[in-house]
Amino acid sequence: MSITAVLYSHDSVGLGHARRNRALAHALAADLPRLTGQPVRGLLIAGHPDATADSLPEGWDWLVLPGFTSTPQGYASRSLDVSNERLSALRSSTAAAAIKAMDPDLFIADRHPFGVGGELLDSLRWLHSQGTRCVLGMREVLDTPAAARKEWDRIGGASAAAAFYHAVWVYGDPSVYNPISSGEIPAPLATRTRFTGYLSHGRPTDELTDASVRAPKPYVLSMVGGGSDGGRLALAAARAQVPAGHRHIILTGPQMPPADHDRVQRAAAASPDSGSVQVTRLAPHVPQLVREAAAVVSMAGYNSTAEIMATTTPALLVPRATRRAEQPRRARALAAVGAVDTLPAEELTAQALSRWLADAVTRRCDRSAVDLDGLARIGGLAAAELGLGPAARRCARAGSPAERPDPVRGPEWASSQDHVLTAAPPYPSPAHAAARCAATPLSPSAAETRFDSHVR
């Protein structure tokens, strides 16, 4: 026998959803066989072709749906000249065919329970009829509570999602930011929510190749995620003064518009420090670049932040202030516990970056007060969700102070997250975070070693 998992992400903007699922795939491949005695295989359904640049464990593959993209008027086809209705029907039928062919034991959707325009509903009904365990994976910050409520209302309320999803995994530390206390995760889902910790330690990386980005140490790093809206930050970084004796790597991302990328390159070439500045779009080994950097400047997307948090590299987060309040809220919460510095987008200048870089390269950052071991818990949570393996439940409960009856499976099964329902504010005090996260169960080196054999 084997365990089959299907993970879905819609990927209308950036690659954050697919990259989270890719990290989960590596965690499941690393831990589920050990916990259950069964091999695991899987399929990642994504919505952007760039997702497939990232490797998967043996026995896993990608399925890329024709893409939607987000516009000021709403979702629209990324490439195909078809209506939203036809594109949605194509994506829905393709996803449903793949899911039925895989017949998964476990289904995990990232962030959007029903996909774009309800494209997952047919699949979810079929999965429900087959008894498949379904999990909704959520980043720790959604948006302002008011905006989150509107999103839930648009899909019929959180109770509509609760009809299909047996569990919610929040990829964060509730002592840093608690979306239940803030109201971003409503009551129908709160009782089945488990906080995993940030997906930081043990994130998969690809092997270095001759084409990999390298720079003599010491260097500083600026990165803007996928890059679709990172032009302003990358341009300021290109104009910033490079700390004495350092080089500066600027990653513009695969999705930065060509005009913005060219503008960054011209600014770097015109800089007095041009000989020390390297501008490139791609770097498949970003976690290693971050770990070895003297300092890093970044937007505040979930995955970039998670990669930063796994290191001691000083970080300045410049959160995107458009579309959603997610990034400013994340940056503010992490700054409150001393894990990062933050600069509001409206205060971004080359001079501000120059001052921060000059100071940051003289220090390191201790982030041990934050729970960064989410990937070490994913296997145990999945095994417990499937009811497999004697060690699974203990692993899922590790570090939890109490148990609460699960509304789906009844009082005999515990969610192990009693503390998530407390009325704590979404933003903590540094002392509270330090007390909550005084110890972590897996060192960064141990977590990375555990994943080595699963990264290709």
XYZ file of C-alpha atoms in Angstrom, residues 64-398:
335
model
C -0.024 23.084 -14.343
C -3.468 24.471 -15.095
C -3.992 27.234 -17.686
C -3.483 30.408 -15.706
C -5.616 33.124 -14.232
C -4.033 36.425 -13.262
C -5.268 39.171 -10.979
C -6.167 42.516 -12.575
C -7.750 45.701 -11.168
C -11.045 44.416 -12.583
C -10.668 40.956 -11.027
C -9.390 37.647 -12.345
C -8.681 37.254 -16.061
C -7.009 34.689 -18.296
C -3.223 34.990 -18.130
C -2.455 33.709 -21.641
C -5.402 32.031 -23.367
C -7.795 34.185 -25.372
C -10.899 32.786 -23.703
C -13.563 34.068 -21.345
C -13.278 33.601 -17.613
C -16.157 31.140 -17.774
C -14.437 28.918 -20.346
C -11.108 29.116 -18.557
C -12.735 28.245 -15.236
C -14.519 25.275 -16.822
C -11.252 24.075 -18.360
C -9.348 24.382 -15.077
C -12.148 22.774 -13.078
C -12.509 19.758 -15.377
C -8.743 19.274 -15.646
C -8.267 19.401 -11.881
C -11.214 17.060 -11.322
C -9.895 14.531 -13.827
C -6.463 14.535 -12.193
C -7.869 14.244 -8.680
C -10.132 11.335 -9.623
C -7.270 9.585 -11.405
C -5.009 9.976 -8.375
C -7.797 9.029 -5.927
C -5.891 10.646 -3.044
C -5.968 9.733 0.617
C -5.123 13.338 1.499
C -6.034 16.579 -0.294
C -4.497 19.915 0.718
C -5.613 23.244 -0.775
C -3.580 26.381 -0.220
C -5.418 29.476 0.996
C -8.517 29.405 -1.261
C -10.876 26.586 -0.201
C -12.855 26.485 -3.461
C -10.186 27.774 -5.849
C -10.773 30.538 -8.381
C -14.472 30.985 -9.073
C -15.390 27.772 -7.263
C -13.340 25.588 -9.609
C -12.694 23.011 -6.866
C -16.311 22.442 -5.856
C -16.917 19.429 -8.120
C -13.662 17.872 -6.957
C -14.447 18.513 -3.302
C -17.865 16.887 -3.631
C -16.244 13.818 -5.169
C -13.504 13.737 -2.516
C -16.170 14.001 0.187
C -18.040 11.037 -1.329
C -14.811 8.994 -1.270
C -14.030 9.792 2.352
C -10.787 11.616 1.473
C -9.312 13.715 4.272
C -9.224 17.343 3.133
C -7.029 20.037 4.687
C -7.109 23.784 4.086
C -3.623 25.270 4.426
C -3.446 28.940 5.409
C -0.645 31.416 5.792
C -0.682 33.105 9.190
C -1.920 36.506 7.939
C -4.836 36.778 5.529
C -5.774 40.469 5.450
C -7.528 42.969 7.668
C -10.352 41.277 9.592
C -12.935 43.251 7.605
C -11.432 42.232 4.262
C -11.177 38.606 5.396
C -14.852 38.596 6.402
C -15.825 39.816 2.943
C -13.798 37.030 1.343
C -15.455 34.393 3.487
C -18.876 35.889 2.709
C -18.198 35.678 -1.036
C -17.822 31.903 -0.861
C -20.827 31.358 1.387
C -19.114 31.845 4.741
C -16.614 29.781 6.670
C -19.314 27.185 7.318
C -19.341 26.410 3.570
C -15.638 25.575 3.720
C -16.135 23.632 6.944
C -18.522 21.317 5.106
C -15.605 19.978 3.060
C -12.424 20.542 5.077
C -11.692 18.380 8.081
C -8.764 20.467 9.294
C -7.135 23.855 8.835
C -3.367 24.110 9.107
C -2.103 27.615 9.781
C 1.546 27.932 8.831
C 2.566 30.221 11.639
C 3.175 30.766 15.347
C 0.085 32.044 17.216
C 2.266 33.918 19.681
C 3.554 36.039 16.797
C 0.262 36.469 14.931
C -3.061 34.806 15.682
C -5.636 34.969 12.847
C -8.273 33.394 15.076
C -8.003 36.142 17.676
C -8.067 38.762 14.925
C -11.179 37.221 13.367
C -9.538 36.328 10.041
C -10.377 32.650 10.633
C -14.031 32.511 11.755
C -15.543 30.228 14.383
C -16.754 27.416 12.059
C -13.117 26.733 11.156
C -11.396 27.856 14.350
C -12.253 24.695 16.257
C -10.472 22.515 13.701
C -7.429 24.761 13.274
C -3.905 23.610 14.085
C -0.924 25.964 14.124
C 2.085 24.262 12.607
C 4.734 26.909 13.215
C 6.345 28.790 10.338
C 7.486 26.621 7.410
C 11.077 27.754 7.844
C 13.574 25.150 9.018
C 14.157 22.402 6.477
C 12.804 24.160 3.393
C 13.910 22.295 0.255
C 16.609 23.770 -1.943
C 17.997 22.652 -5.276
C 21.600 21.669 -5.833
C 24.027 24.314 -7.032
C 24.872 24.178 -10.728
C 27.282 26.032 -12.984
C 24.460 28.491 -13.702
C 23.708 29.177 -10.035
C 24.127 32.684 -8.673
C 27.309 33.011 -6.668
C 29.115 35.937 -5.136
C 32.298 36.179 -3.125
C 31.547 36.702 0.526
C 30.688 38.982 2.118
C 27.640 40.126 0.173
C 24.218 41.641 0.839
C 21.053 40.412 -0.855
C 17.893 42.156 -2.062
C 14.943 40.098 -3.288
C 11.349 40.755 -4.292
C 9.754 37.293 -4.481
C 8.257 36.574 -7.898
C 8.861 40.205 -8.787
C 5.528 41.107 -10.364
C 5.191 44.157 -8.107
C 8.747 44.467 -6.793
C 10.105 47.008 -9.253
C 10.192 49.935 -6.843
C 12.084 48.049 -4.121
C 14.547 46.524 -6.594
C 15.185 49.948 -8.133
C 15.890 51.507 -4.728
C 18.230 48.608 -3.943
C 20.116 49.130 -7.211
C 20.665 52.785 -6.297
C 21.683 52.078 -2.688
C 25.272 52.337 -1.527
C 26.919 48.949 -1.121
C 28.575 48.502 2.297
C 32.346 48.758 2.117
C 34.016 45.466 1.226
C 30.734 43.813 0.202
C 28.991 42.874 -3.016
C 25.231 43.271 -3.644
C 23.060 40.589 -5.298
C 19.631 41.800 -6.480
C 17.063 39.139 -7.420
C 14.311 40.675 -9.543
C 12.237 37.481 -9.839
C 10.898 35.586 -12.862
C 7.682 37.595 -12.992
C 9.062 41.136 -12.912
C 7.915 42.979 -16.059
C 10.774 43.316 -18.560
C 10.630 47.122 -18.432
C 11.069 47.109 -14.643
C 13.924 44.591 -14.822
C 15.698 46.683 -17.463
C 15.278 49.803 -15.322
C 16.897 48.043 -12.377
C 19.794 46.886 -14.549
C 20.366 50.417 -15.864
C 20.305 51.840 -12.340
C 22.846 49.283 -11.165
C 25.112 50.037 -14.149
C 24.932 53.767 -13.385
C 25.700 53.315 -9.686
C 29.116 54.380 -8.332
C 29.250 50.813 -6.935
C 28.339 49.193 -10.256
C 31.301 46.824 -10.128
C 29.944 45.352 -6.878
C 26.296 44.949 -7.945
C 24.886 41.846 -9.647
C 21.297 41.875 -10.976
C 19.671 38.568 -11.933
C 16.167 37.182 -12.235
C 16.544 33.621 -10.999
C 18.290 31.841 -8.150
C 16.952 28.359 -7.370
C 18.889 28.201 -4.111
C 17.549 31.321 -2.383
C 17.577 29.801 1.138
C 21.328 29.260 0.899
C 21.863 32.771 -0.501
C 19.905 34.219 2.422
C 21.730 32.103 4.991
C 25.165 33.161 3.751
C 24.340 36.843 3.195
C 25.574 39.549 5.550
C 22.133 41.229 5.345
C 18.954 40.874 3.305
C 16.330 43.344 2.087
C 13.030 41.801 1.046
C 9.348 42.283 0.553
C 7.228 40.586 3.209
C 5.612 37.721 1.333
C 5.181 34.525 3.331
C 7.792 32.363 1.608
C 10.538 34.959 1.428
C 9.948 35.731 5.087
C 9.947 32.051 6.066
C 13.277 31.540 4.307
C 14.738 34.547 6.096
C 13.455 33.410 9.491
C 15.397 30.134 9.221
C 18.663 32.084 9.342
C 20.457 34.569 11.584
C 20.801 37.034 8.700
C 19.570 40.540 9.626
C 16.529 41.400 7.521
C 14.713 44.546 6.496
C 11.168 43.879 5.298
C 9.610 46.475 2.995
C 6.014 45.210 2.780
C 3.838 45.690 -0.268
C 1.109 48.147 0.667
C -1.251 47.522 -2.266
C -4.005 44.935 -2.867
C -3.901 43.472 0.652
C -2.831 44.442 4.157
C -1.200 41.014 4.564
C 2.429 42.048 4.180
C 2.375 45.126 6.453
C 0.624 43.117 9.173
C 3.176 40.289 8.901
C 6.115 42.696 8.982
C 4.703 44.537 12.002
C 4.086 41.308 13.924
C 7.582 39.947 13.288
C 9.167 43.298 14.119
C 7.268 43.269 17.428
C 9.165 40.142 18.505
C 12.516 41.435 17.303
C 12.801 39.016 14.358
C 13.106 41.646 11.599
C 13.343 45.356 10.942
C 10.683 46.945 8.777
C 10.388 49.992 6.539
C 6.993 51.213 5.293
C 6.747 51.332 1.517
C 6.044 55.058 1.580
C 9.401 55.658 3.320
C 11.424 53.573 0.863
C 14.426 55.386 -0.605
C 17.895 54.362 -1.715
C 19.280 56.434 1.155
C 17.160 54.571 3.734
C 18.392 51.237 2.386
C 22.000 52.453 2.395
C 21.801 53.428 6.068
C 20.191 50.148 7.076
C 22.654 47.992 5.126
C 25.670 49.775 6.595
C 24.469 48.962 10.106
C 23.041 45.486 9.442
C 26.268 43.945 8.127
C 27.836 44.443 11.569
C 25.390 42.117 13.399
C 23.361 38.886 13.293
C 19.780 38.188 14.416
C 18.577 35.624 16.988
C 15.143 34.318 15.992
C 14.988 31.396 18.408
C 11.945 32.922 20.159
C 9.764 32.135 17.122
C 8.408 28.669 16.278
C 10.002 27.894 12.908
C 9.578 24.101 12.836
C 6.314 23.746 10.924
C 7.798 21.439 8.308
C 8.965 19.043 11.022
C 5.318 18.669 12.149
C 3.580 18.290 8.787
C 4.211 14.546 8.528
C 2.803 13.911 11.983
C -0.243 16.076 11.352
C -0.904 14.298 8.055
C -0.488 10.856 9.603
C -2.851 11.779 12.430
C -5.365 13.155 9.926
C -5.233 9.836 8.104
C -5.371 7.874 11.351
C -2.122 6.082 10.542
C 0.885 5.177 12.651
C 1.205 4.895 16.436
C 3.673 7.784 16.571
C 1.571 10.091 14.417
C -0.696 11.396 17.131
C 2.203 12.048 19.501
C 4.015 13.981 16.772
C 0.935 16.053 15.968
C 0.493 16.878 19.657
C 4.143 17.767 20.302
